[in-house]
Coordinates of C-alpha atoms in Angstrom, one line a residue:
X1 CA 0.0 0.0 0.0
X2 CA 1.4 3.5 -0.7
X3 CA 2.1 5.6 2.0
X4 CA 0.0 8.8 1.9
X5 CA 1.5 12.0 2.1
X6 CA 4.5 13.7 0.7
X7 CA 4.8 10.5 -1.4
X8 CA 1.6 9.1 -2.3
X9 CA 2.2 9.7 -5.7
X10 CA 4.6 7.4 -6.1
X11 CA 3.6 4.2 -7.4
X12 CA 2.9 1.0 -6.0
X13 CA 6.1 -0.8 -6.3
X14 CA 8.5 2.2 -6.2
X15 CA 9.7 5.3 -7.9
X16 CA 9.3 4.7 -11.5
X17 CA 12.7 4.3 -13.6
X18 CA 13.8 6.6 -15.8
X19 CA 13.7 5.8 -19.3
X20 CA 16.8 5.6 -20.5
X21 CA 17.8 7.1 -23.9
X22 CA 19.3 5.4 -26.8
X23 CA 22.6 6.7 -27.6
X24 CA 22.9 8.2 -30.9
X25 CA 23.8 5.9 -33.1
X26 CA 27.3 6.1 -35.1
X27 CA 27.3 6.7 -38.4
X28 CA 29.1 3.5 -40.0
X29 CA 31.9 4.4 -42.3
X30 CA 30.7 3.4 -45.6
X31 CA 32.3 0.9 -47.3
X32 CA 34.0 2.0 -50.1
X33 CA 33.2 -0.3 -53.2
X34 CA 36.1 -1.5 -55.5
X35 CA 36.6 -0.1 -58.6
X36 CA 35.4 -2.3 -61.4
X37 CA 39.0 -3.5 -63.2
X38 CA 39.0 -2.4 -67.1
X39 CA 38.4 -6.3 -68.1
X40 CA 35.4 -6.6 -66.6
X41 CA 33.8 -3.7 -67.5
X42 CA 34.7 -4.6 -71.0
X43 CA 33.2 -8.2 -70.3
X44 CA 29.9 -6.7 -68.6
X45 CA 29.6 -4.4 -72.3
X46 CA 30.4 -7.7 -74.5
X47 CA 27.5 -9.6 -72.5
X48 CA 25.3 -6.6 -72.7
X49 CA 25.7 -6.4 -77.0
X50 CA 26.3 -10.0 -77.8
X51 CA 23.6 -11.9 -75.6
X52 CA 21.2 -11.0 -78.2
X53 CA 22.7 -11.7 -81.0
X54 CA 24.0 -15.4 -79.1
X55 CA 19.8 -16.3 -78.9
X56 CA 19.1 -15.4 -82.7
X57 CA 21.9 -17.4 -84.0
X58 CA 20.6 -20.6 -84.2
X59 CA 18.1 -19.4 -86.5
X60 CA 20.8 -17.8 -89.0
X61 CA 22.9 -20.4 -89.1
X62 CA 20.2 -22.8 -89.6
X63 CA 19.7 -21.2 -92.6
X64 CA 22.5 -20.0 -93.9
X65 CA 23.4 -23.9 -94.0
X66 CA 20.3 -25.0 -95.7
X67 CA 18.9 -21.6 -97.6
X68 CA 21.2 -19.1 -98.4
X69 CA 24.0 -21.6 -99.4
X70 CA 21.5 -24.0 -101.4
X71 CA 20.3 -20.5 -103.1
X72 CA 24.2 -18.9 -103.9
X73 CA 25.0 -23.0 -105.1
X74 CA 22.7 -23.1 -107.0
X75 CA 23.5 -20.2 -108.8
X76 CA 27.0 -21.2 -109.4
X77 CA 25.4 -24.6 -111.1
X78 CA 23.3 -22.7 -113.7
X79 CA 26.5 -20.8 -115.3
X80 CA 27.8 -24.0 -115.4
X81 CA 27.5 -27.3 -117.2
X82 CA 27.2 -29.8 -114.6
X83 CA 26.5 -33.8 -115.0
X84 CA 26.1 -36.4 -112.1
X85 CA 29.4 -37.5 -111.1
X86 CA 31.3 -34.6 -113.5
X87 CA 33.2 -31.8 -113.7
X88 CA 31.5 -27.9 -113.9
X89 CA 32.3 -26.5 -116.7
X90 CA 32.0 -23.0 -117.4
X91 CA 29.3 -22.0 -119.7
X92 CA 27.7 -18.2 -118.5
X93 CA 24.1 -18.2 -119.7
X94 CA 23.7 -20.6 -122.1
X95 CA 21.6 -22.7 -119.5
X96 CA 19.7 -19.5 -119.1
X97 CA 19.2 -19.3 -123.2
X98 CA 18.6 -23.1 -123.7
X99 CA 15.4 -22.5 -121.8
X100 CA 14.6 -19.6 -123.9
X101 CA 14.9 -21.9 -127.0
X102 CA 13.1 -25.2 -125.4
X103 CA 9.4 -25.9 -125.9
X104 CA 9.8 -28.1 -122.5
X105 CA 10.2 -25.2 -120.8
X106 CA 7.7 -23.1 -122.0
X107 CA 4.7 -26.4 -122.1
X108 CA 6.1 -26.7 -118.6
X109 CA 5.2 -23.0 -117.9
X110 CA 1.9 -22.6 -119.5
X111 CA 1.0 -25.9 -117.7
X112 CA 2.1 -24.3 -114.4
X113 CA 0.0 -20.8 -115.2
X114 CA -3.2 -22.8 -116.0
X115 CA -3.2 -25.1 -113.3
X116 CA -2.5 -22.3 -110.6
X117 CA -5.2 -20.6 -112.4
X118 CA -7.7 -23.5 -112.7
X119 CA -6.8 -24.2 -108.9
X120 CA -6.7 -20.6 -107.0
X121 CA -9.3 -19.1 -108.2
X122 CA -12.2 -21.6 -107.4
X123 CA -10.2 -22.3 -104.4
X124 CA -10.2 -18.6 -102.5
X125 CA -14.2 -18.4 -103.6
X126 CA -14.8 -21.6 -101.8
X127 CA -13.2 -20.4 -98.9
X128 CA -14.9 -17.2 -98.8
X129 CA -18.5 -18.6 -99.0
X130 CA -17.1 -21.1 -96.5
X131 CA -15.2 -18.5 -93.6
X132 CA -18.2 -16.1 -94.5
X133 CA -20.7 -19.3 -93.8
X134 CA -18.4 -20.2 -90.2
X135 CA -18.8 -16.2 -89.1
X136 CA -22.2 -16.4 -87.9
X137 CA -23.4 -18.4 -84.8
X138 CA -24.0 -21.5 -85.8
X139 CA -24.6 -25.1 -83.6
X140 CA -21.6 -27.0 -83.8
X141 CA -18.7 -24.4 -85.4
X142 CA -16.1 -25.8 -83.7
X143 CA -16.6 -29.3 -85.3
X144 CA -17.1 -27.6 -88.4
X145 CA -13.7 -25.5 -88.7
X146 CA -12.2 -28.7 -87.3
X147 CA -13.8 -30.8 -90.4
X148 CA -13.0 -28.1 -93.5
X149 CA -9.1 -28.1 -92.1
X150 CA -9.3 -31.9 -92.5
X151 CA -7.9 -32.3 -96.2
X152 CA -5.2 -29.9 -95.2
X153 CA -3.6 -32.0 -92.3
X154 CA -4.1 -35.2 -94.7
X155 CA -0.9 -36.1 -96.6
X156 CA -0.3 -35.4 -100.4
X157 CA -0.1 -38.9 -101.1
X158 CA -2.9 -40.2 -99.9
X159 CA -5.3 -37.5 -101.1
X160 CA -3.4 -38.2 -104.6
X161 CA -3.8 -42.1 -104.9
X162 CA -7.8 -41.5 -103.3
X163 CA -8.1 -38.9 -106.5
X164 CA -6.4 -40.9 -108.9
X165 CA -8.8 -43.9 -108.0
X166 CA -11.9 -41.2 -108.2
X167 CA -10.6 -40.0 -111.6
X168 CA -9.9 -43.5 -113.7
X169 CA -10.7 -43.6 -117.2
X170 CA -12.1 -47.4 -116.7
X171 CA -13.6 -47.7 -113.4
X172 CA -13.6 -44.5 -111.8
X173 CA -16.6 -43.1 -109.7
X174 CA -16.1 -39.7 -111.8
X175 CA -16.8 -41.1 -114.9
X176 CA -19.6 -43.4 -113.5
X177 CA -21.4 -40.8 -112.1
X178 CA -21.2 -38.7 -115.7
X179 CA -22.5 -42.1 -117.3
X180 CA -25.5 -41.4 -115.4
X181 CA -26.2 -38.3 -117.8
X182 CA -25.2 -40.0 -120.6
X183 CA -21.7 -38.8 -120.8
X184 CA -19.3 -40.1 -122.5
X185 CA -16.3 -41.8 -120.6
X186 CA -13.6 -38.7 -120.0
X187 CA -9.8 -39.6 -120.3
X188 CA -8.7 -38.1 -117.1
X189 CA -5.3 -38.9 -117.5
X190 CA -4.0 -38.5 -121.2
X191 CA -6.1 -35.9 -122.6
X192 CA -4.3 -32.4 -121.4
X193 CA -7.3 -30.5 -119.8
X194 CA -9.1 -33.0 -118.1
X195 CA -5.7 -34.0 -116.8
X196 CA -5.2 -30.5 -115.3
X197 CA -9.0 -29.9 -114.0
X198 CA -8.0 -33.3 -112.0
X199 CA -4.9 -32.1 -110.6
X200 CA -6.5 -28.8 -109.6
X201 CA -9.4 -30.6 -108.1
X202 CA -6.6 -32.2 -105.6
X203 CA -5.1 -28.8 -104.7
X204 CA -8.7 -26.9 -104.2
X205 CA -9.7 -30.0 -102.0
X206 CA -6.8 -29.7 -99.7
X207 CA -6.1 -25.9 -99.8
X208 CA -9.4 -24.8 -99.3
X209 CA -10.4 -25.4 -95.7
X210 CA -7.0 -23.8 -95.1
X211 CA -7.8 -20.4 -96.7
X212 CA -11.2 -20.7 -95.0
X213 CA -9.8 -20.4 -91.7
X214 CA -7.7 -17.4 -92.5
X215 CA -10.6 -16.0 -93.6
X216 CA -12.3 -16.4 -90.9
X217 CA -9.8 -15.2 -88.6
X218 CA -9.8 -11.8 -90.7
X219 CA -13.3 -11.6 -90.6
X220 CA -14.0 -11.7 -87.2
X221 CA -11.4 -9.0 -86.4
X222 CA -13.6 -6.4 -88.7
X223 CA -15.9 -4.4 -86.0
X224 CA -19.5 -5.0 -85.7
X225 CA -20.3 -1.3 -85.9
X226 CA -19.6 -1.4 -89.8
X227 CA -22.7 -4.2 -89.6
X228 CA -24.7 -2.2 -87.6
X229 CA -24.0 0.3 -89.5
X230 CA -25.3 -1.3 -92.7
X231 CA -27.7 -3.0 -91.8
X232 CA -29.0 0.2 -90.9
X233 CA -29.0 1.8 -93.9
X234 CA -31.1 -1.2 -95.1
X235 CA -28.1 -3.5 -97.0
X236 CA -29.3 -6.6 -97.2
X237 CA -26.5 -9.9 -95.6
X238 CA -25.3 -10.2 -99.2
X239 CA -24.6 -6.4 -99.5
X240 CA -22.7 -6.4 -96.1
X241 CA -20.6 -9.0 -97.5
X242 CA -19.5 -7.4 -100.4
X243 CA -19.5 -3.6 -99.1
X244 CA -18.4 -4.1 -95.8
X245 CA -16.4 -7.4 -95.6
X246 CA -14.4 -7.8 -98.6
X247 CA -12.7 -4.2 -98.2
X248 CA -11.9 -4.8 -94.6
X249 CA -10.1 -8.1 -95.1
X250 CA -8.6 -7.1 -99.1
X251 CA -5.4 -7.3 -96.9
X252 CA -6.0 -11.0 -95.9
X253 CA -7.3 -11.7 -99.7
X254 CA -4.2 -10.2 -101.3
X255 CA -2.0 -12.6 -98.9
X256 CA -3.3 -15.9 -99.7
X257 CA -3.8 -14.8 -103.6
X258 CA 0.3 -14.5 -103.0
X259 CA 0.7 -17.9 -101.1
X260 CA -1.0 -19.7 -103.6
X261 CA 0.6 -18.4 -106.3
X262 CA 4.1 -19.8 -104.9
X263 CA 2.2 -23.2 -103.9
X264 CA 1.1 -23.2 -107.6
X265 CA 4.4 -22.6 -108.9
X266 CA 6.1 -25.2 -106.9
X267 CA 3.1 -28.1 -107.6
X268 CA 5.5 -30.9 -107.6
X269 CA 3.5 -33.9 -105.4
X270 CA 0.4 -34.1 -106.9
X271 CA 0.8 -34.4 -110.8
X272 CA 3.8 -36.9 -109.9
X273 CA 1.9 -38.9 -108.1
X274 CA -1.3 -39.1 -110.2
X275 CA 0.4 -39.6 -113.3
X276 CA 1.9 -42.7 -112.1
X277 CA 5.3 -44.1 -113.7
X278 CA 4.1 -41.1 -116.5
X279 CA 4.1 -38.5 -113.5
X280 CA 7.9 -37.6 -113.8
X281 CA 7.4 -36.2 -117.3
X282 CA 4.0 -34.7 -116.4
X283 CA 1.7 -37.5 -118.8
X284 CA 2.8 -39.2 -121.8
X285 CA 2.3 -35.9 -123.6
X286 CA 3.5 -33.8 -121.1
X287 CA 0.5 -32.5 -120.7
X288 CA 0.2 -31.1 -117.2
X289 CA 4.1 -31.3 -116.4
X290 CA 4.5 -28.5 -114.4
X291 CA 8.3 -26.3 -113.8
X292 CA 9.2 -28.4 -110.6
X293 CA 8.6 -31.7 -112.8
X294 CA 10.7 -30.5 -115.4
X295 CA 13.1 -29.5 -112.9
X296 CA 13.3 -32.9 -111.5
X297 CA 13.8 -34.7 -114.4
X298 CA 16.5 -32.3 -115.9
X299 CA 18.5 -32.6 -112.4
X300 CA 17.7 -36.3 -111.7
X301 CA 16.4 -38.1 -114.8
X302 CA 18.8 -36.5 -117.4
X303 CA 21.6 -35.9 -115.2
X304 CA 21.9 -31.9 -116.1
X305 CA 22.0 -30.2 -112.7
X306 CA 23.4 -27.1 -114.6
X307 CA 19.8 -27.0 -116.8
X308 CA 17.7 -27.9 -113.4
X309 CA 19.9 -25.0 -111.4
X310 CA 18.5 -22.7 -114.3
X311 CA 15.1 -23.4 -114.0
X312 CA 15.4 -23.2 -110.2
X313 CA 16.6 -19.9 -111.1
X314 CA 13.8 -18.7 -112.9
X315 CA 11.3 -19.8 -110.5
X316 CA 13.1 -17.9 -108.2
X317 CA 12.6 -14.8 -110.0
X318 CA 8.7 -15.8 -111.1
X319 CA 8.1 -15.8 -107.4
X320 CA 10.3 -12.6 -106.2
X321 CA 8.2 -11.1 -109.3
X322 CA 5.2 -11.8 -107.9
X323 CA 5.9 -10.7 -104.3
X324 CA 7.3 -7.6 -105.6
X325 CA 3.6 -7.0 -107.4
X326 CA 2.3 -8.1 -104.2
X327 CA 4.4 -5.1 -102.1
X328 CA 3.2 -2.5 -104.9
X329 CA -0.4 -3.2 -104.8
X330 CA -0.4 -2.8 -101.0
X331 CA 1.7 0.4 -100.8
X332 CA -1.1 1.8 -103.8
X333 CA -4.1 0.6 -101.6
X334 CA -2.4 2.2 -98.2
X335 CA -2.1 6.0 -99.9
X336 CA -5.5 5.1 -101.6
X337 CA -6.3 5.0 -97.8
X338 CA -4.3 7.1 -95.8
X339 CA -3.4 4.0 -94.1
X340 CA 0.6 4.5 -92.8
X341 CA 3.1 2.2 -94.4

């Protein structure tokens, strides 16, 4: 008990202690860092500009060893004349002008024109009415983009041999179904255009699901206020298609015109395939023998890998010539636009 009086403030237990102030606390000398030596600071700015350049390597070397070399060899072959298991000789462009002067060449590059022809074009309208058909809500899309990208992920072979069995002269379920409207047998394989219309009827079966989906990638990435907008204004669905989709995805369109183009100049599987032990040299006639046929044959048939080297060459050039038409076009539509570049 406190003691009252003088003291009874005090606490219970005593005079409370004092609180007892922390000394200031000493500023620790820093700690002086060492100077970076000259070798490692050169290291640390090596890293720094060559640890990007580490990570895209394997890309360049990959193909620098199997494109850019194949491309620059190539060239060397078509100045030269080159047979398996020979000597180059030196020749300049007289591969380049023994093309010029050979109907092979030129059959082979009116076959590949028609064909790319006969095969794009039906192929990218199918695959707009098909991507334009997927864009609205429909039960069961998802099975149905899954289905039309079918033929693509099947192999070139077996769509071929199916095909070649679908287009037989003798027993083939082509020609049995034209019976049935009194039709005359059609030689699918050694007349020149049915020949063609087969092959193309191979590429348009696999391609077009393909082209479909791209399509419909593009189309769903045009905004809905240009629909609204239309539809609006009393445009019927077939008008919004053709006003409002088609200019927003020319972009898309121009792209796969281009990468069919190449596919078409490069046909190599199908005609060899269909046309059997003929396929090398494109039909008995050489009827649909397209430039990569006739490439193969010069280079592998014939032996003259200076002659296949040429044609290589040119297809080379077809193609840059197209993608070059393909880069004008777009830089025309942009300023038609405003669009930047």
């Amino acid at each position: 008990m406190p003691v009252e009086g003088r003291h009874s403030w005090l606490p219970p237990y005593g005079r409370p202690r004092t609180a007892v102030r922390p000394r200031a606390a000493r500023p620790r000398p820093a700690r002086r860092r060492k100077a970076p030596s000259a070798w490692r600071s050169k290291l640390y700015r090596l890293d720094v500009k060559a640890t990007p350049y580490t990570f895209i390597a394997p890309f360049f070397l990959t193909f620098a060893a199997f494109g850019l070399f194949p491309l620059i060899y190539t060239g060397w072959l078509s100045l030269h004349r080159v047979e398996l298991g020979g000597d180059a000789e030196w020749r300049g462009l007289e591969n380049y002008t023994g093309l010029a002067d050979s109907d092979f060449f030129w059959n082979a590059l009116a076959n590949t024109f028609t064909i790319g022809v006969i095969s794009t074009v039906p192929q990218l309208l199918m695959a707009l009415g098909l991507a334009h058909l997927l864009n609205y809500k429909l039960r069961g899309r998802g099975f149905y983009r899954v289905a039309i990208l079918a033929p693509y992920a099947t192999s070139i072979a077996a769509a071929t041999l199916v095909f070649a069995q679908l287009f037989n002269t003798d027993y083939g379920m082509i020609n049995g179904f034209l019976g049935l409207f009194g039709i005359d047998p059609v030689n699918w394989e050694t007349e020149k255009w049915p020949a063609q219309i087969a092959i193309s009827t191979i590429v348009t079966w696999r391609w077009t699901g393909y082209n479909a989906l791209i399509y419909l990638a593009a189309m769903q990435a045009v905004p809905n206020d240009l629909y609204e907008a239309a539809a609006l204004d009393g445009a019927s669905r077939w008008r919004q298609f053709i006003s409002v989709t088609i200019p927003s995805i020319r972009p898309t369109i121009l792209f796969t015109i281009v990468v069919s183009t190449i596919g078409a100049t490069q046909l190599f599987g199908e005609p060899l395939i269909f046309g059997g032990s003929l396929g090398i040299g494109g039909g008995s006639a050489n009827q649909y023998q397209t430039l990569s046929l006739l490439m193969y044959e010069k280079g592998w048939v014939t032996g003259s890998l200076g002659q296949a080297s040429a044609i290589a060459w040119v297809m080379l050039l077809l193609l840059l010539f197209v993608g070059g038409a393909q880069a004008l076009i777009s830089r025309r539509n942009r300023k038609k636009t405003g669009a930047p570049s």
